[in-house]
Coordinates of C-alpha atoms and ligand atoms in Angstrom, one line a residue:
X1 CA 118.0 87.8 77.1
X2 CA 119.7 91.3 76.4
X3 CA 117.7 93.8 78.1
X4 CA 118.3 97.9 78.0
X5 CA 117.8 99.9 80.8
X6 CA 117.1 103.7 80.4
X7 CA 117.2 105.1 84.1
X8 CA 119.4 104.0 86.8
X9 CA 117.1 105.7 89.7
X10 CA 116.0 103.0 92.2
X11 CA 113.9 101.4 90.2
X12 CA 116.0 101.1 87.1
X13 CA 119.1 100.0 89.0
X14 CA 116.9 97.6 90.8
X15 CA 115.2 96.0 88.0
X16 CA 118.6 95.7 86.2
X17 CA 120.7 94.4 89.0
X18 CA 117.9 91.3 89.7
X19 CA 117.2 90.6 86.2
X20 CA 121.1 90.0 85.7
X21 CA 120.2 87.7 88.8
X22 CA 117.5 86.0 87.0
X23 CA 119.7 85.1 84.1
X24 CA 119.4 88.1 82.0
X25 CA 122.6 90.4 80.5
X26 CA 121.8 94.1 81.2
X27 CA 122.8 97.5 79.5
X28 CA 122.4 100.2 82.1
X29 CA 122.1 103.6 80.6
X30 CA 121.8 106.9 82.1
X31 CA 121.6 111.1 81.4
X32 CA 123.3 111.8 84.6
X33 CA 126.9 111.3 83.7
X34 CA 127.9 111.6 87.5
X35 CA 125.4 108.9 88.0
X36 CA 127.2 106.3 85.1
X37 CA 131.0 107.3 86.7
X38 CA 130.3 106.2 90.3
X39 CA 128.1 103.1 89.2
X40 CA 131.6 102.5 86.5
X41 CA 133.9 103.0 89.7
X42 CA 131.6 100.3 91.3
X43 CA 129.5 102.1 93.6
X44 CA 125.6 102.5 93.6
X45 CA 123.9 106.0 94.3
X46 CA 121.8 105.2 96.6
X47 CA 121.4 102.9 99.8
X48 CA 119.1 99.9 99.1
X49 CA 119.6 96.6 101.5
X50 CA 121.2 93.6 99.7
X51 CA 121.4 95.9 96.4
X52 CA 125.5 97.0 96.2
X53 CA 126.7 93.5 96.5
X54 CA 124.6 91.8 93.5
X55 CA 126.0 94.9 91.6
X56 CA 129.0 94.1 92.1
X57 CA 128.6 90.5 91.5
X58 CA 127.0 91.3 87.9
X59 CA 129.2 93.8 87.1
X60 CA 132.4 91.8 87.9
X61 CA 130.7 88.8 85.9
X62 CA 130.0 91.1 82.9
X63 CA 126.0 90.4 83.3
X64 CA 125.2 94.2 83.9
X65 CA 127.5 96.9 81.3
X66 CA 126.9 100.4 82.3
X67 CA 126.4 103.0 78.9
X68 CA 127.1 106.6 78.8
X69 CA 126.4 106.7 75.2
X70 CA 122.6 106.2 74.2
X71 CA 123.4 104.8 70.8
X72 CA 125.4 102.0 72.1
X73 CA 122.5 101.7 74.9
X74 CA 120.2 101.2 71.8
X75 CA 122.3 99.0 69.9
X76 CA 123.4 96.5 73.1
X77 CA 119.5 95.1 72.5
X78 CA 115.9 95.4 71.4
X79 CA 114.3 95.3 74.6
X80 CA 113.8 98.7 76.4
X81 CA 112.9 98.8 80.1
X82 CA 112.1 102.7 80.8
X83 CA 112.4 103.1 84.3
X84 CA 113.1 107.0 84.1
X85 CA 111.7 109.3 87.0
X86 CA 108.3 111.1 86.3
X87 CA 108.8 114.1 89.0
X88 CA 105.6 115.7 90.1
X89 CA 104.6 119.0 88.8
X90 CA 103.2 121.8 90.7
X91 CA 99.6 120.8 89.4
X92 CA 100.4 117.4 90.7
X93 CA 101.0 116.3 87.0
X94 CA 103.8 113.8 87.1
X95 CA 106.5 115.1 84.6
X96 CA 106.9 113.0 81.4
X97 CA 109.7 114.7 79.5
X98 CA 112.2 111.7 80.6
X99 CA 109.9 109.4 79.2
X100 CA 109.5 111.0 76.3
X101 CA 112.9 111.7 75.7
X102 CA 113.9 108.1 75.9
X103 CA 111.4 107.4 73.7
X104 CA 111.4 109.4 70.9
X105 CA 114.9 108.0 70.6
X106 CA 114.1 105.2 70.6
X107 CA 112.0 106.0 67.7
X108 CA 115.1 107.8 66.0
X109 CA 117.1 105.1 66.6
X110 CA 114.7 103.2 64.5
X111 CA 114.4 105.4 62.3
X112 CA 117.8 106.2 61.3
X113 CA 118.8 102.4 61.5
X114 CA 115.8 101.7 58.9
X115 CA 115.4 98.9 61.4
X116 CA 113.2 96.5 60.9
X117 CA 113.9 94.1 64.1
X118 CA 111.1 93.5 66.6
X119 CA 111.6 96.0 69.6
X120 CA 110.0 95.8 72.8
X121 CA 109.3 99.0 75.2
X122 CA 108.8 98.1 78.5
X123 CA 107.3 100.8 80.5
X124 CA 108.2 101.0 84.2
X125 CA 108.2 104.1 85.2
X126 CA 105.0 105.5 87.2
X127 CA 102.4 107.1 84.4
X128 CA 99.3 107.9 84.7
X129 CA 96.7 106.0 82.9
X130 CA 96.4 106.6 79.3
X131 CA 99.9 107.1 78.9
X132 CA 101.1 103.5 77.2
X133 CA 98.2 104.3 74.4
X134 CA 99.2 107.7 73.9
X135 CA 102.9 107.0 73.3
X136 CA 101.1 104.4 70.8
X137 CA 99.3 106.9 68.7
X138 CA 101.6 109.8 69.0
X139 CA 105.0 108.3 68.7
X140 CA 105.0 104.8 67.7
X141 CA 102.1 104.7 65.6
X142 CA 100.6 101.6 64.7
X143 CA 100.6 101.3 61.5
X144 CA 104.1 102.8 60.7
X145 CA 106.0 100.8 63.7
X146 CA 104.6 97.5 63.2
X147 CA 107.4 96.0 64.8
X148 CA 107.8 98.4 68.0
X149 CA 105.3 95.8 70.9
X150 CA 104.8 98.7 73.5
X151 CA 103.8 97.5 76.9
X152 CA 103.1 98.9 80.9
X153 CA 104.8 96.5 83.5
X154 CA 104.8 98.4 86.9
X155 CA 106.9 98.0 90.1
X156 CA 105.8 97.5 93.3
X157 CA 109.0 97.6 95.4
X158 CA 109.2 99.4 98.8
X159 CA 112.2 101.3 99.4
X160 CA 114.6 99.2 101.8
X161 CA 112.7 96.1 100.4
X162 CA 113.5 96.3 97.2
X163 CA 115.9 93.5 96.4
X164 CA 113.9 91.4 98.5
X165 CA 110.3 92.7 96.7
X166 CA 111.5 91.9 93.2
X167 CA 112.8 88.8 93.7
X168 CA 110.4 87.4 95.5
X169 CA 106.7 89.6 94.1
X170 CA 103.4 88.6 94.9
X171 CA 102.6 89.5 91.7
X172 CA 103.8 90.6 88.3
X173 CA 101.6 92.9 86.2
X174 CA 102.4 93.2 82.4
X175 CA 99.3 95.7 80.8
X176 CA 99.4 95.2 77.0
X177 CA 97.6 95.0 73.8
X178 CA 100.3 93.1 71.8
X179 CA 100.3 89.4 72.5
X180 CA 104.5 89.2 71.5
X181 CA 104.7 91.6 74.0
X182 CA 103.4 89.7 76.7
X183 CA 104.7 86.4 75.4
X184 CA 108.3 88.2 76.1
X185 CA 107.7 89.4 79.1
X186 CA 106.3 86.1 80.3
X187 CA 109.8 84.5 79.2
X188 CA 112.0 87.5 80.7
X189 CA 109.8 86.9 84.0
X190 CA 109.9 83.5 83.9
X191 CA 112.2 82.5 86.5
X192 CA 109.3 83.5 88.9
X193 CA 106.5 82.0 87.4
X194 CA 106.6 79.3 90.4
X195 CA 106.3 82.2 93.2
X196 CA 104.7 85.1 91.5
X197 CA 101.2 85.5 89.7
X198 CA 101.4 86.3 86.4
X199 CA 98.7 89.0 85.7
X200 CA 97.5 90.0 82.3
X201 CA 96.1 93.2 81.6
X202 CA 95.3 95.7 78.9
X203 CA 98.0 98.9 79.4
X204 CA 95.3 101.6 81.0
X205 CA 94.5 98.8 83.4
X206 CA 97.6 97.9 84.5
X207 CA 99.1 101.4 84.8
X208 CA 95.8 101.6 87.1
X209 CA 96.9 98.7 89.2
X210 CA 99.9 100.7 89.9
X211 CA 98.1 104.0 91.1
X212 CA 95.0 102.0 92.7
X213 CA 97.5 99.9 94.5
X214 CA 99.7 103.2 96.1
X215 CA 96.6 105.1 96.4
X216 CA 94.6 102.1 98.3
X217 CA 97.5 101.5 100.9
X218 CA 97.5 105.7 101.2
X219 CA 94.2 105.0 102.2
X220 CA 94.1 103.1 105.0
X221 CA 97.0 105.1 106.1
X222 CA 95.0 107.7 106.1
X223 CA 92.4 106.4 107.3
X224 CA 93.8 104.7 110.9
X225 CA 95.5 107.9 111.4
X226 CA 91.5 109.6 111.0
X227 CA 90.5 106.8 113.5
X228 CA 93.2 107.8 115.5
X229 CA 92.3 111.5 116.5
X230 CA 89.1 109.9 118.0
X231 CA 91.0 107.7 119.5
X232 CA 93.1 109.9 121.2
X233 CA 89.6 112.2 122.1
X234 CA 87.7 108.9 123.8
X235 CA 90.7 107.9 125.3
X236 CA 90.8 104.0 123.3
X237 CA 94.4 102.8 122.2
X238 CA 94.6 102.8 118.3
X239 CA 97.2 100.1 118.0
X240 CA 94.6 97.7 119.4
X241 CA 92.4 99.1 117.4
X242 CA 94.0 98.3 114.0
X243 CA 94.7 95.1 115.4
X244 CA 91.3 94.2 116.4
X245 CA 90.4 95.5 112.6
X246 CA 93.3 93.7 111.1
X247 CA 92.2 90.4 112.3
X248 CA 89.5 90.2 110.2
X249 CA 91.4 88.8 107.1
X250 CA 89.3 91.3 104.4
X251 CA 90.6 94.3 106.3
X252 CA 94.4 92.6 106.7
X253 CA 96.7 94.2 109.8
X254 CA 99.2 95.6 107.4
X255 CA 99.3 99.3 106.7
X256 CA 97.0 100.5 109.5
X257 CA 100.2 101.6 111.7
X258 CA 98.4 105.3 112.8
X259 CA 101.7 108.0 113.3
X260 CA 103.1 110.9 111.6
X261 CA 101.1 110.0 107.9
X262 CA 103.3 109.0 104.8
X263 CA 106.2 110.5 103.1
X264 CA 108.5 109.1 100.4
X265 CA 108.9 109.1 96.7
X266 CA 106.0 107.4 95.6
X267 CA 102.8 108.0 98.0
X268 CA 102.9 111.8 98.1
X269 CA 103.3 111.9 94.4
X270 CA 101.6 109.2 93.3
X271 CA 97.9 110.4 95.3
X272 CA 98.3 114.0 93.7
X273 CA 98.8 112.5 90.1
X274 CA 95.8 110.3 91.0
X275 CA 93.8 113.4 91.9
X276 CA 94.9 115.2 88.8
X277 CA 94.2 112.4 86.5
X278 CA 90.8 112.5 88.1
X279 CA 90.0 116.1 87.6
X280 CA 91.8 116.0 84.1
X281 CA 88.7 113.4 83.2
X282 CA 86.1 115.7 85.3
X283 CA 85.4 113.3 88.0
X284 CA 85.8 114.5 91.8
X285 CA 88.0 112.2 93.4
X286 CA 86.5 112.5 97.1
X287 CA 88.4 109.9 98.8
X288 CA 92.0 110.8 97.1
X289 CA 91.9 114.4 98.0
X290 CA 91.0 113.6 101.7
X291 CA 93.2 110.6 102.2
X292 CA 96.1 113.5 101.1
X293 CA 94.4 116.1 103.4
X294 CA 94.3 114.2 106.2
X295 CA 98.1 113.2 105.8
X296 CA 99.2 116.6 105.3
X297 CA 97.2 117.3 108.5
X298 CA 98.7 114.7 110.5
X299 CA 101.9 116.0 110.7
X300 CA 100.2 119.2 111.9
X301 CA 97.9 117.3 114.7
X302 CA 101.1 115.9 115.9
X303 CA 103.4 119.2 116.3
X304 CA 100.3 120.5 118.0
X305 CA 100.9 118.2 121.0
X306 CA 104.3 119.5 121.2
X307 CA 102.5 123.3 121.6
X308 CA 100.2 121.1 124.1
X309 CA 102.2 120.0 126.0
X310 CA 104.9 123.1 126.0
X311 CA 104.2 126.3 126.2
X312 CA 106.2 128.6 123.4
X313 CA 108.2 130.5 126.1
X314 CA 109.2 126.9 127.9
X315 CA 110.3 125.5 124.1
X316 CA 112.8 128.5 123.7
X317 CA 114.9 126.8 126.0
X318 CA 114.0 123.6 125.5
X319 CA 117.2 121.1 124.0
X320 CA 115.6 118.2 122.0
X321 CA 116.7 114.9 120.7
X322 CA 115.1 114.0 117.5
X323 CA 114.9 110.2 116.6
X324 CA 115.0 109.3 112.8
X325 CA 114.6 111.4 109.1
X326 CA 114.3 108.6 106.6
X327 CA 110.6 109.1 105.3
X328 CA 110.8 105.3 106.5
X329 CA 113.5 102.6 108.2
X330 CA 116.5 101.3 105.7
X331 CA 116.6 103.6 103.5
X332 CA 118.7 106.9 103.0
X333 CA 115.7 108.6 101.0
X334 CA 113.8 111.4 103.2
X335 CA 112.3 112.6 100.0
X336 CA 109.0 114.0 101.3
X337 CA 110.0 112.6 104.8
X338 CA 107.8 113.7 107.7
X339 CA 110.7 114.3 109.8
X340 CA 112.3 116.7 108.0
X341 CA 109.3 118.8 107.7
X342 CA 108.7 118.6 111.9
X343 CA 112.3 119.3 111.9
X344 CA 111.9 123.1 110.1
X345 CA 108.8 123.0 111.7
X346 CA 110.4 123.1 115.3
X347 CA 113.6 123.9 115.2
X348 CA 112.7 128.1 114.9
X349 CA 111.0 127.4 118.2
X350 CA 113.7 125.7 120.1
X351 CA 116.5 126.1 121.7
X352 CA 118.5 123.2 119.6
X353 CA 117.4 120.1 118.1
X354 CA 120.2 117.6 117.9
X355 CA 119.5 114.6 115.7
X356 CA 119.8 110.7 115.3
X357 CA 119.8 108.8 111.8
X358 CA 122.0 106.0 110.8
X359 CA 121.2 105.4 107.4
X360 CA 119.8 108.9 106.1
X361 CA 122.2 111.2 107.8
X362 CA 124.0 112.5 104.6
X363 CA 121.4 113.7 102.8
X364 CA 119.7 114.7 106.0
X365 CA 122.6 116.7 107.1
X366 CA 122.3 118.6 103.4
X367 CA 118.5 119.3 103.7
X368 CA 118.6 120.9 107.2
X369 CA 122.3 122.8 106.6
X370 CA 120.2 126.4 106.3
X371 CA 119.0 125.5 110.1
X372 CA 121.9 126.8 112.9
X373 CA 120.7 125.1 116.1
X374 CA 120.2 121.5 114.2
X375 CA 123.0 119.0 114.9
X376 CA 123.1 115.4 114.5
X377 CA 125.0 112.2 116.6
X378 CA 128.1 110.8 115.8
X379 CA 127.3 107.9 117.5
X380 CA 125.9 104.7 115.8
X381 CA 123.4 104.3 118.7
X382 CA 121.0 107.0 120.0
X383 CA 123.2 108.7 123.0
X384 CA 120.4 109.1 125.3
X385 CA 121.4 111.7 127.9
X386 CA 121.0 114.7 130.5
X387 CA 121.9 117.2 127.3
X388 CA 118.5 116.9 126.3
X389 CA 115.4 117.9 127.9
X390 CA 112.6 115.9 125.5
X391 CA 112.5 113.6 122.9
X392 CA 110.6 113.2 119.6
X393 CA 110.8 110.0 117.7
X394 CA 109.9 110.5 113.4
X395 CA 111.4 107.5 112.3
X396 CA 110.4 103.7 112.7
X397 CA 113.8 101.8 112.9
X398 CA 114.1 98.5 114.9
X399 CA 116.9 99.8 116.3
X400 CA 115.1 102.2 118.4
X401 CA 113.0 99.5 120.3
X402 CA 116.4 98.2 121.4
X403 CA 116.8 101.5 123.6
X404 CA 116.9 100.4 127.3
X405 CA 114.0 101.9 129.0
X406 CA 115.6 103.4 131.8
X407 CA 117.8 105.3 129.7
X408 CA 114.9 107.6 128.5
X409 CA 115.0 108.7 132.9
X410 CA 118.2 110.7 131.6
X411 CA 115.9 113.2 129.1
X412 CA 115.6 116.4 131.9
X413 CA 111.7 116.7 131.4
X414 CA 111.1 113.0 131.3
X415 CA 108.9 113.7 127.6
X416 CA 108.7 111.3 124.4
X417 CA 106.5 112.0 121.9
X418 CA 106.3 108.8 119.5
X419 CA 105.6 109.8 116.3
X420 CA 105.4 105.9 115.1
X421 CA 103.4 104.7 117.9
X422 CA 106.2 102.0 118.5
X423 CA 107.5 102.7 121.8
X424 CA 106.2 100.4 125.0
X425 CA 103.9 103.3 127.1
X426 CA 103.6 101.1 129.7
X427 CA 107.6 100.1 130.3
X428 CA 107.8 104.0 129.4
X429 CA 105.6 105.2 132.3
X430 CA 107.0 102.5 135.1
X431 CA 110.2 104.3 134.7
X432 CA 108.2 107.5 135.2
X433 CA 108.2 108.9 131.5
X434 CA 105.5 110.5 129.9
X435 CA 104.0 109.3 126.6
X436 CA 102.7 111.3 124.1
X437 CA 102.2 109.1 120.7
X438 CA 99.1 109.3 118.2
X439 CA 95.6 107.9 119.3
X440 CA 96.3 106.5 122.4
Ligands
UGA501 C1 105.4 102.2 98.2 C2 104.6 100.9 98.1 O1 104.5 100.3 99.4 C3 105.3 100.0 97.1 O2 104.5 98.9 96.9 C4 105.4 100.7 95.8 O3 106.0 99.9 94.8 C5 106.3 102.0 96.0 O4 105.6 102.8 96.9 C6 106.4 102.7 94.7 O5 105.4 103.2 94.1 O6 107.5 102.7 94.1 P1 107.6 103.0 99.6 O7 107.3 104.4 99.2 O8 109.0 102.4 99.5 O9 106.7 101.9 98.8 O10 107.2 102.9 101.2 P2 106.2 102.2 102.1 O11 106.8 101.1 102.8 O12 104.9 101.9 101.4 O13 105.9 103.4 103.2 C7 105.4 104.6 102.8 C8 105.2 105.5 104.0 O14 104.1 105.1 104.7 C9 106.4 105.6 105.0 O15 106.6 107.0 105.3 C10 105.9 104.8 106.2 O16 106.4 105.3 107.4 C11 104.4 105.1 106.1 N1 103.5 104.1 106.7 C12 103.5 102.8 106.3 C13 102.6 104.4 107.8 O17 102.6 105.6 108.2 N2 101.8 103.5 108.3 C14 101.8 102.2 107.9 O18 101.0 101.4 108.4 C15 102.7 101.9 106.8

């Protein structure tokens, strides 16, 4: 089927680039004209696992055209995946001016074009709930756009997964009121039918799949790292903890990793336009607003074990080696990343802070260039050495597991704090290093 994209973010590109995997020819259309040259000089903005080489693939095989002009977008089909960003406001509002840009030409399009052909919105992008139906009675109106089948159909790919979460989702979500709508879907999805579960939904349900879903995992996020300060008061190891509580199959291991909280694109945001949508319909929302308290404390609890630890005067001359800034492993996003935030918290009150990050370090090197005593590793291993005097680890890569123990015997104060609780304590403290990680 010919499919429109409006929005080549991650989630647009994504969807677009495994779709023409599926089958499917794909126009990929974008504002950003910076955006539409590098994907035209066959390049991809952003680093996504597996993501670059299907692009090129598609590209090369003429499955996936890349539009500048928004007419010819329009034209090139009749089904319109939005998958534009909906940046957070300062209320916690998410932003909808992209969305409805894209569709109110849509709606010109239609207009001008006197068209009468059956169009399908697809609507991808996070909204909050209510949004699908409003579009419905304040742009596309029912009984003038009797053709226009307007739909919510929500992602759930993980950054650094996301190749691998689309083509292979637990579940596929299509929230709608028009039964074409879901009929088409069901055909554009249907390549997956044998894997995924197809689930049928009115729109202000599904688009509260998507928010319940981000906002549960948040949770019990939040909720092992609450565990975790009583944890660390009792003196009880929180990653037997959550594992002891993850066996029990209606709890479920994943997600109870206790550390530095959660950062990225989509949990920060996606909790405060929960919250808002709450108090926009007068209901308190008690557990949102403390599941985003207690991450925005965490970071807090954990820089406090630095002062612990440290006096002030002892961390003006202290050198420290700083382990990851990716909110989280594989991916070169650090949008909301808890490392970056430690990073301006501590640098002011070190001596230098001299950083690792293989996948992240570009944009990482941008965010911290206002900082003078922040510098980062050439290398493409941690260097591990007698430059440094402690160590603090933000980021959970495999990679870092690979460390030798022994090397850590080379830091001049003998001091890792594990901000991802993923470091061995025991191996750590039989070659005489001191642990410091979350709850245990
Ligand atoms: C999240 C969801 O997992 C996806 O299902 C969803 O589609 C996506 O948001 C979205 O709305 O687009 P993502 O933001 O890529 O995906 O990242 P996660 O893997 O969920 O991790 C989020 C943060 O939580 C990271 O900072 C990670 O380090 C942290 N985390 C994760 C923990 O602190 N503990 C854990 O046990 C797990």
């Amino acid at each position: 089927m010919r499919i429109t994209i409006f929005g080549t973010g991650y989630v647009g590109l994504v969807t677009g680039v495994c779709l023409a995997e599926i089958g499917h020819s794909i126009h990929l259309h974008d504002i950003d004209q910076a955006k539409i040259k590098l994907l035209k000089s066959k390049k991809i903005p952003i680093y996504e696992p597996g993501l670059l080489k299907l692009f090129k693939k598609h590209l090369k095989a003429k499955n996936v055209q890349i539009d500048s002009d928004p007419y010819k977008a329009l034209q090139a089909s009749s089904i319109y995946f939005i998958c534009v960003g909906t940046p957070q406001l300062s209320n916690g509002k998410p932003n909808l001016k992209y969305l409805l840009d894209v569709s109110n030409n849509i709606k010109d399009y239609i207009d001008q074009n006197r068209s009468n052909r059956k169009t399908f919105i697809v609507l991808k992008s996070t909204i909050p709930p209510g949004t699908t139906k409003e579009l419905q009675t304040k742009i596309f109106k029912e009984d003038t756009y009797k053709n226009i089948h307007l739909g919510s159909n929500p992602e759930f790919l993980r950054e650094g997964n996301a190749v691998y979460d689309f083509m292979n989702s637990e579940r596929i979500v299509i929230g709608s009121d028009s039964a074409e709508f879901i009929r088409t879907l069901q055909r554009i999805y249907s390549p997956f039918t044998k894997k995924s579960k197809i689930h049928v939904t009115d729109p202000q349900s599904s688009e509260l799949i998507k928010y319940g879903s981000n906002a549960f995992l948040a949770t019990k996020i939040s909720f092992i790292n609450e565990i975790s300060k009583l944890s660390d008061k009792v003196g009880g190891n929180i990653d037997l903890v959550a594992q002891g509580m993850g066996m029990d199959a209606r709890i479920g291991s994943e997600f109870l990793n206790a550390g530095l909280g959660y950062g990225g694109s989509c949990f920060p945001k996606d909790t405060q336009a929960l919250a808002y949508t709450f108090s926009k319909n007068k209901i308190p929302s008690k557990i949102i607003q403390s599941v985003i308290d207690i991450n925005n404390e965490q970071k807090i609890y954990f820089f406090n074990k630095i002062l612990d630890r440290f006096s002030k005067k002892e961390l003006k001359s202290k050198s420290l080696l700083f382990l990851g800034t990716a909110f989280k492993p594989h991916t070169d996003d650090i949008r909301e990343s808890v490392g970056i935030s430690l990073i301006n918290m501590i640098s002011p009150i070190v001596k230098r802070v001299t950083i690792f990050e293989p996948i992240a370090k570009e944009n990482s090197i941008n965010a911290l260039s206002k900082l003078n005593n922040v510098r980062f590793q050439k290398t493409r291993t941690p260097s591990i050495n007698k430059n440094y005097d402690f160590m603090i680890l933000a980021t959970e890569y495999p990679m870092f597991l690979k460390i030798p123990y022994q090397n850590f015997k080379k830091l001049k104060d003998k001091v890792v704090f594990d901000g991802r609780n993923i470091l061995n304590k025991d191996k750590l403290k039989k070659n005489g290093i001191e642990y410091i990680g979350i709850g245990k």
